[in-house]
XYZ file of C-alpha atoms in Angstrom:
473
model
C -10.375 27.716 23.618
C -11.407 24.082 24.658
C -14.099 22.125 22.899
C -15.651 19.082 24.229
C -16.881 15.324 22.950
C -16.999 12.262 23.801
C -14.814 10.476 21.386
C -12.027 12.291 19.348
C -10.887 10.836 15.987
C -7.764 11.836 14.801
C -7.540 11.840 11.196
C -10.407 11.214 8.744
C -9.596 8.132 6.879
C -9.840 4.780 5.791
C -10.316 4.045 9.324
C -11.207 7.054 11.028
C -14.014 7.541 8.940
C -15.873 3.698 9.873
C -15.086 5.306 13.624
C -16.612 8.304 14.164
C -19.326 6.866 11.656
C -20.833 3.768 14.020
C -19.369 5.748 17.421
C -21.799 8.405 16.331
C -24.449 6.137 14.989
C -24.112 4.661 18.809
C -25.100 8.106 20.120
C -21.645 9.397 21.029
C -20.609 13.187 20.121
C -18.227 12.782 17.507
C -15.231 15.759 16.994
C -13.353 14.368 14.049
C -10.305 16.455 12.607
C -8.185 15.797 9.280
C -5.266 18.482 7.991
C -6.725 17.787 4.757
C -8.960 19.754 2.047
C -11.075 16.741 2.680
C -11.794 13.321 4.007
C -10.212 9.698 2.718
C -6.548 10.527 3.417
C -4.862 7.277 1.438
C -7.915 6.291 0.179
C -7.258 9.311 -2.429
C -4.399 7.130 -3.681
C -4.825 3.568 -2.680
C -5.667 0.697 -4.913
C -8.216 0.297 -2.261
C -7.880 -3.505 -2.266
C -9.791 -5.709 0.838
C -9.455 -9.043 1.797
C -12.430 -10.991 3.109
C -13.471 -14.942 3.430
C -16.799 -15.594 3.323
C -18.457 -12.947 1.840
C -21.881 -12.763 0.603
C -20.426 -12.181 -2.568
C -18.541 -15.340 -2.314
C -21.143 -17.510 -1.216
C -23.421 -15.680 -4.546
C -20.839 -16.946 -6.919
C -20.021 -20.565 -5.697
C -16.856 -19.608 -3.827
C -16.127 -21.672 -0.581
C -13.649 -19.671 1.435
C -13.882 -18.806 4.925
C -11.941 -16.672 7.578
C -9.820 -19.581 8.850
C -8.452 -20.082 5.624
C -7.796 -16.248 5.254
C -6.019 -16.219 8.503
C -3.627 -19.513 7.171
C -2.679 -17.375 4.018
C -1.997 -14.377 5.534
C 0.451 -16.169 7.877
C 1.987 -17.875 5.436
C 2.086 -14.979 3.314
C 3.858 -13.135 5.768
C 5.923 -15.797 6.930
C 4.449 -16.284 10.285
C 5.002 -12.355 11.281
C 3.313 -9.619 12.755
C 0.487 -9.912 15.655
C -1.455 -13.024 15.348
C -4.196 -11.195 17.668
C -4.481 -8.624 15.223
C -4.473 -10.664 12.265
C -7.083 -13.188 13.446
C -9.464 -9.907 14.756
C -8.853 -8.229 11.179
C -10.074 -11.510 9.845
C -12.986 -12.460 11.955
C -13.909 -8.772 10.927
C -13.056 -8.803 7.418
C -16.673 -10.660 5.639
C -18.790 -8.275 8.357
C -17.027 -5.296 6.165
C -17.477 -6.230 3.048
C -21.226 -6.933 3.246
C -21.514 -3.824 5.021
C -19.957 -1.870 2.588
C -21.964 -4.331 -0.369
C -25.417 -3.239 1.370
C -24.526 0.427 1.217
C -23.990 0.365 -2.305
C -19.911 -0.282 -2.533
C -19.483 -0.142 -6.049
C -17.371 -3.139 -6.758
C -15.629 -4.290 -10.009
C -17.370 -6.781 -11.810
C -14.554 -9.396 -11.657
C -13.839 -9.537 -8.126
C -13.401 -11.115 -5.890
C -10.429 -12.603 -7.133
C -7.284 -14.248 -7.054
C -4.641 -11.416 -7.232
C -0.981 -11.605 -8.815
C 0.379 -8.167 -8.071
C 1.424 -9.319 -4.402
C 2.122 -13.327 -3.028
C -1.433 -14.961 -4.303
C -4.565 -15.993 -1.865
C -5.556 -20.152 -2.037
C -8.587 -18.721 -2.924
C -10.803 -15.214 -4.634
C -10.898 -13.119 -1.513
C -9.894 -10.221 -3.012
C -12.090 -7.083 -4.076
C -11.868 -3.412 -5.101
C -14.019 -0.665 -6.384
C -14.466 0.687 -10.264
C -12.823 3.787 -8.541
C -9.983 2.428 -6.231
C -9.829 3.855 -3.010
C -11.990 6.568 -3.766
C -14.642 3.866 -4.168
C -14.980 3.378 -0.843
C -14.482 6.754 0.360
C -17.682 8.050 -1.775
C -19.679 5.091 -0.392
C -18.630 6.185 3.136
C -19.313 9.840 2.517
C -23.352 9.916 2.894
C -22.868 7.588 6.244
C -20.586 10.175 7.224
C -23.063 13.315 6.209
C -25.682 11.341 7.921
C -24.263 11.591 11.061
C -23.265 15.019 10.809
C -25.776 16.228 9.602
C -27.974 14.320 12.561
C -25.784 17.108 14.738
C -23.261 13.416 16.741
C -20.657 14.803 14.089
C -18.698 17.779 13.711
C -15.921 17.564 10.806
C -12.466 20.166 10.487
C -11.171 19.289 8.443
C -6.698 20.867 7.300
C -7.271 20.489 11.122
C -3.733 19.039 12.051
C -3.188 17.455 15.935
C -0.224 18.159 17.087
C -0.105 17.418 20.714
C -1.694 14.968 23.211
C -3.287 16.969 25.522
C -3.323 14.839 29.501
C -4.828 15.276 33.580
C -2.734 12.958 35.372
C -2.019 10.235 33.161
C -5.664 10.085 30.905
C -5.474 11.335 27.278
C -8.377 13.750 27.480
C -8.291 15.384 24.493
C -5.711 16.765 21.265
C -4.291 20.594 20.815
C -5.483 20.865 17.023
C -3.916 23.602 14.551
C -6.002 25.612 11.961
C -6.688 28.417 10.065
C -7.804 30.067 13.172
C -5.323 28.861 15.613
C -4.436 26.518 18.026
C -7.395 24.521 19.360
C -7.428 21.981 22.574
C -10.310 19.813 21.838
C -11.138 17.606 24.426
C -12.817 13.939 25.002
C -13.799 11.653 26.685
C -11.837 9.028 24.226
C -9.159 10.357 21.606
C -8.411 8.217 19.037
C -5.273 8.747 16.950
C -6.152 7.378 12.797
C -4.032 9.590 11.069
C -2.389 7.009 8.674
C 0.973 5.828 7.903
C 5.093 8.217 7.758
C 4.755 7.528 4.178
C 5.457 10.884 3.592
C 7.819 12.079 6.292
C 11.322 10.900 5.054
C 13.543 11.648 8.016
C 10.862 9.211 10.506
C 10.914 6.859 8.137
C 15.112 6.241 8.299
C 14.581 6.613 12.239
C 12.538 4.083 12.079
C 13.815 1.294 9.061
C 17.657 2.435 10.114
C 19.560 0.741 7.127
C 16.621 0.721 5.380
C 16.194 2.225 1.355
C 15.880 6.130 1.082
C 11.969 6.741 0.859
C 10.264 6.586 -2.575
C 6.445 7.366 -1.357
C 2.897 6.807 -3.188
C 1.431 8.076 0.170
C -0.351 10.350 1.207
C 1.088 13.609 1.683
C -0.559 14.471 4.742
C 0.969 10.577 6.365
C 3.510 12.709 8.386
C 3.553 9.646 11.312
C 1.611 12.407 13.432
C 0.539 9.957 15.620
C 3.732 7.951 16.175
C 5.181 11.036 16.989
C 2.268 11.846 19.715
C 2.012 8.684 21.243
C 5.526 8.069 21.881
C 5.734 11.212 23.982
C 3.757 9.223 26.034
C 6.082 6.199 26.289
C 3.720 4.139 23.333
C 5.795 1.524 21.572
C 6.766 1.296 18.133
C 7.277 -1.984 16.156
C 7.635 -3.778 12.836
C 8.857 -1.172 10.899
C 11.746 -3.336 10.369
C 9.365 -5.855 8.217
C 9.416 -2.479 5.920
C 8.051 -3.897 2.411
C 8.228 -2.058 -0.888
C 5.867 -2.174 -3.945
C 7.670 -2.874 -7.451
C 6.569 -1.720 -10.852
C 6.666 2.014 -9.336
C 8.009 3.996 -11.609
C 10.640 6.912 -10.424
C 10.928 9.750 -12.984
C 14.283 11.748 -12.501
C 12.211 15.048 -12.523
C 10.276 14.059 -9.979
C 12.479 12.142 -7.479
C 10.953 10.432 -4.674
C 7.512 10.642 -5.478
C 5.400 8.287 -7.369
C 2.545 7.968 -9.019
C 0.143 4.588 -8.225
C -2.478 4.695 -11.224
C -0.544 6.768 -14.095
C 2.968 4.868 -13.959
C 2.887 1.051 -13.033
C 5.044 -1.457 -13.952
C 2.590 -4.422 -14.604
C 5.922 -7.475 -13.708
C 3.770 -10.254 -12.310
C 4.801 -12.939 -14.174
C 1.565 -14.590 -13.603
C -1.241 -12.195 -15.353
C 1.975 -11.255 -18.225
C 4.842 -13.340 -18.242
C 7.678 -11.543 -19.045
C 10.016 -10.294 -22.153
C 12.381 -8.250 -20.094
C 15.123 -8.800 -17.723
C 15.743 -6.170 -14.858
C 18.892 -5.420 -13.468
C 20.191 -3.563 -10.977
C 22.943 0.054 -11.220
C 26.261 -2.487 -12.299
C 23.770 -4.163 -15.164
C 23.685 -7.966 -13.311
C 20.386 -9.334 -13.573
C 19.424 -10.563 -9.372
C 16.398 -12.371 -9.242
C 14.411 -14.537 -11.640
C 12.130 -12.298 -13.566
C 9.278 -15.174 -14.147
C 8.501 -16.053 -10.505
C 5.006 -16.512 -8.967
C 6.230 -15.269 -5.396
C 6.413 -10.761 -5.525
C 7.775 -11.156 -2.020
C 11.006 -12.564 -2.964
C 10.748 -9.847 -5.888
C 10.118 -6.671 -2.886
C 13.109 -8.317 -1.074
C 15.597 -9.398 -3.501
C 15.616 -5.572 -4.993
C 15.409 -3.876 -1.531
C 19.195 -5.356 -1.268
C 19.780 -4.088 -4.606
C 22.406 -0.852 -4.652
C 19.640 2.029 -4.436
C 16.807 -0.573 -4.045
C 15.862 0.591 -7.905
C 16.617 -1.349 -11.122
C 16.296 -1.394 -14.598
C 13.773 -3.694 -16.959
C 15.294 -3.490 -20.055
C 14.219 -5.012 -23.619
C 14.400 -4.318 -26.857
C 12.133 -3.094 -29.819
C 10.848 -6.633 -30.642
C 9.775 -7.105 -27.152
C 7.386 -4.065 -26.906
C 4.408 -5.140 -28.678
C 4.117 -9.064 -28.125
C 1.673 -9.622 -25.432
C 0.565 -7.272 -23.070
C 1.812 -3.795 -22.415
C 4.413 -3.188 -19.473
C 2.794 -0.342 -18.680
C -0.817 -0.770 -19.014
C -2.047 3.005 -18.836
C 0.814 4.014 -21.460
C 0.395 0.984 -24.347
C 3.368 1.075 -26.942
C 3.029 4.252 -28.683
C 3.515 5.758 -25.196
C 6.462 3.505 -24.246
C 8.422 4.631 -26.823
C 7.752 8.692 -26.870
C 8.708 8.304 -23.089
C 11.613 7.086 -23.931
C 13.229 9.170 -26.398
C 12.081 11.962 -24.027
C 14.721 10.627 -21.094
C 12.977 10.517 -18.059
C 12.130 7.512 -16.902
C 12.781 4.971 -19.724
C 15.533 5.088 -21.992
C 16.111 4.194 -25.473
C 19.612 3.420 -27.995
C 20.739 1.258 -30.775
C 22.762 -0.094 -28.572
C 23.284 -1.458 -25.832
C 26.291 0.438 -23.822
C 24.210 3.605 -25.394
C 21.458 2.325 -23.946
C 23.600 1.590 -20.561
C 25.379 5.361 -20.342
C 21.808 6.672 -20.886
C 20.184 4.730 -18.132
C 22.816 5.418 -15.630
C 24.348 1.864 -15.806
C 27.282 0.122 -16.263
C 27.701 -0.011 -19.497
C 30.194 -3.796 -19.553
C 28.294 -4.980 -16.897
C 24.711 -4.892 -19.389
C 26.061 -5.622 -21.727
C 27.611 -8.963 -20.434
C 24.364 -9.537 -18.661
C 21.999 -9.125 -22.318
C 24.805 -11.511 -23.590
C 24.726 -14.414 -20.737
C 20.887 -14.236 -21.279
C 20.500 -14.474 -24.574
C 22.879 -18.117 -24.884
C 20.430 -19.030 -21.843
C 17.615 -18.349 -23.966
C 19.745 -20.846 -26.620
C 20.518 -22.959 -24.647
C 16.789 -22.967 -22.710
C 18.212 -23.060 -19.180
C 18.998 -20.208 -17.100
C 21.610 -19.826 -14.267
C 18.877 -17.969 -11.850
C 16.032 -20.587 -12.849
C 14.145 -18.470 -14.577
C 11.712 -20.509 -17.321
C 9.611 -17.751 -19.735
C 12.252 -18.267 -21.926
C 10.714 -17.110 -25.604
C 12.484 -14.139 -26.193
C 16.068 -12.799 -26.356
C 17.296 -8.995 -26.112
C 18.596 -8.800 -29.040
C 16.597 -6.296 -31.567
C 17.567 -2.779 -31.678
C 16.412 -0.082 -30.044
C 16.773 -0.812 -26.791
C 14.778 0.508 -23.982
C 15.215 0.789 -19.778
C 12.633 1.221 -17.623
C 13.853 2.436 -14.123
C 11.554 1.264 -11.295
C 12.294 2.287 -7.174
C 11.541 0.520 -4.286
C 8.487 2.410 -3.216
C 6.673 2.361 0.080
C 2.824 2.481 -1.022
C 2.094 1.750 3.471
C 4.017 1.967 6.553
C 5.032 -0.993 7.953
C 5.878 0.055 11.371
C 2.669 1.369 13.877
C 2.081 2.052 17.421
C 2.107 -1.084 19.394
C -2.220 -1.913 20.634
C -3.972 -4.766 21.960
C -6.977 -6.201 20.310
C -8.967 -3.850 22.142
C -7.349 -1.284 19.837
C -5.708 0.709 22.747
C -2.016 1.603 22.534
C 0.452 0.222 24.627
C 3.365 1.692 26.518
C 6.234 -0.813 26.874
C 6.098 -3.026 29.437
C 2.506 -3.628 28.688
C 0.602 -1.056 29.969
C -1.927 0.979 27.644
C -1.744 4.774 27.622
C -5.166 5.540 29.274
C -8.033 6.011 26.961
C -6.149 5.857 23.725
C -6.659 4.283 20.851
C -4.967 3.595 17.539
C -6.527 1.983 14.441
C -5.972 2.004 10.706
C -1.633 2.609 9.988
C -1.499 4.474 12.216
C -0.722 0.578 14.218
C 1.122 -0.367 10.718
C 0.866 -2.741 7.493
C 3.246 -5.227 10.060
C 0.781 -5.683 12.279
C -1.739 -6.935 10.219
C 0.534 -8.511 7.508
C 3.527 -9.536 8.802
C 6.586 -9.382 6.339
C 5.052 -8.907 3.102
C 1.860 -7.677 1.002
C -0.304 -9.332 1.667
C -3.784 -8.329 -0.392
C -6.210 -6.260 1.601
C -4.582 -6.277 4.670
C -3.910 -2.893 5.436
C -7.290 -1.782 3.758
C -9.214 -4.412 5.282
C -8.002 -4.290 8.542
C -8.344 -0.514 8.760
C -12.002 -0.052 7.812
C -12.965 -3.283 10.069
C -11.150 -2.269 13.446
C -12.314 1.304 12.451
C -15.923 -0.208 12.330
C -15.538 -2.251 15.870
C -14.014 0.323 17.946
C -16.944 2.234 17.139
C -18.877 -0.449 17.922
C -17.646 -0.991 20.918
C -17.277 2.680 22.075
C -21.218 3.119 21.878
C -21.356 -0.178 23.812
C -19.443 0.797 26.900
C -20.745 4.884 26.735
């Protein structure tokens, strides 16, 4: 059974929604398919951080900023990696995207824009999010999509997963989509892959990141790498997977290995926002980095080099109550409760006992805590830590386990500035486009988490592609 549309958008997430909305506003007939039970994709689990320079909101707050400075910051933080042409396009489109959301009632968190220190920081306050984080974006886009659906321009097909691209004479003419009603070939003049990354597919993650860590993921369950699988069969190139960068502070429970809950269980490890009262150790009980660095990327890379790409945050009773809580959603009492439970946190009356319960080498941890306490006394740390106001010497002692977790797939399909999917050698796959996490965060963020450079390019490129398709129809 076949159906026809001007545009087939595979994925009703961050990029697919704006692409479908704009293409439909231009008068095109759009088939929008998604494997999930609701629109939004990763917006249901994302922080929803956006970054843009030169927005209306910045001007109202007296913030002097522009896309040139945004571009320079991204290239600096991302170590000059990624696709410079796409990064330039993203920062140029970003202020218009944020203003557009503003015009459509987006509920900004009142403190934004800010200089966000959860990643290596920008030089200007240009990071925004909504009061409900990624869900704020989804709910702002929902009525815009409904308006297009009511007008008859968009057909939304949920619980429908594309499995294979269809071609005629080497030209993509649509895809085979599976739903409860069985397989269906959806034909379209143009096909857009916006089905997200591969963060919920351990096999594909390992294949694209050889020698990398085991996959600990906060990705949506539908992030299975379908775009990569489908386009690769047509000769498409995957790039930037080697730039994989984890997010720190996510807590992996032993009872739920490899899955993490970003918002419920996140340790705040940015020294700029919360000076550390703890030490970080690996499985051998050894410290491996100065815990108070403001360069979050160096922390992320250091954790990747540890056995299992995991580490333990170790502290004493005095460290729990002093200052802001380590896990904001828990607070001090919940942290103590979790430590007694012994799933992701542990407590003991002495350091060797803590190490045995937490899975750390006891002798190594005892040596490390003793050496660290001596560093506090001397006021000088061999690793260069400057924040030395807290010894770890007042029982009981605590440990909290954190893993290097995937939030965004850094690898993705190679596209040109027209967002056309490219083959090896530089040719394109005719009538096939890709946007969002399908092109990989590495393309727009380089070798680091640049704040907002996953969500913003996804929204902006989807919107830009929809407009372009409408203009050339």
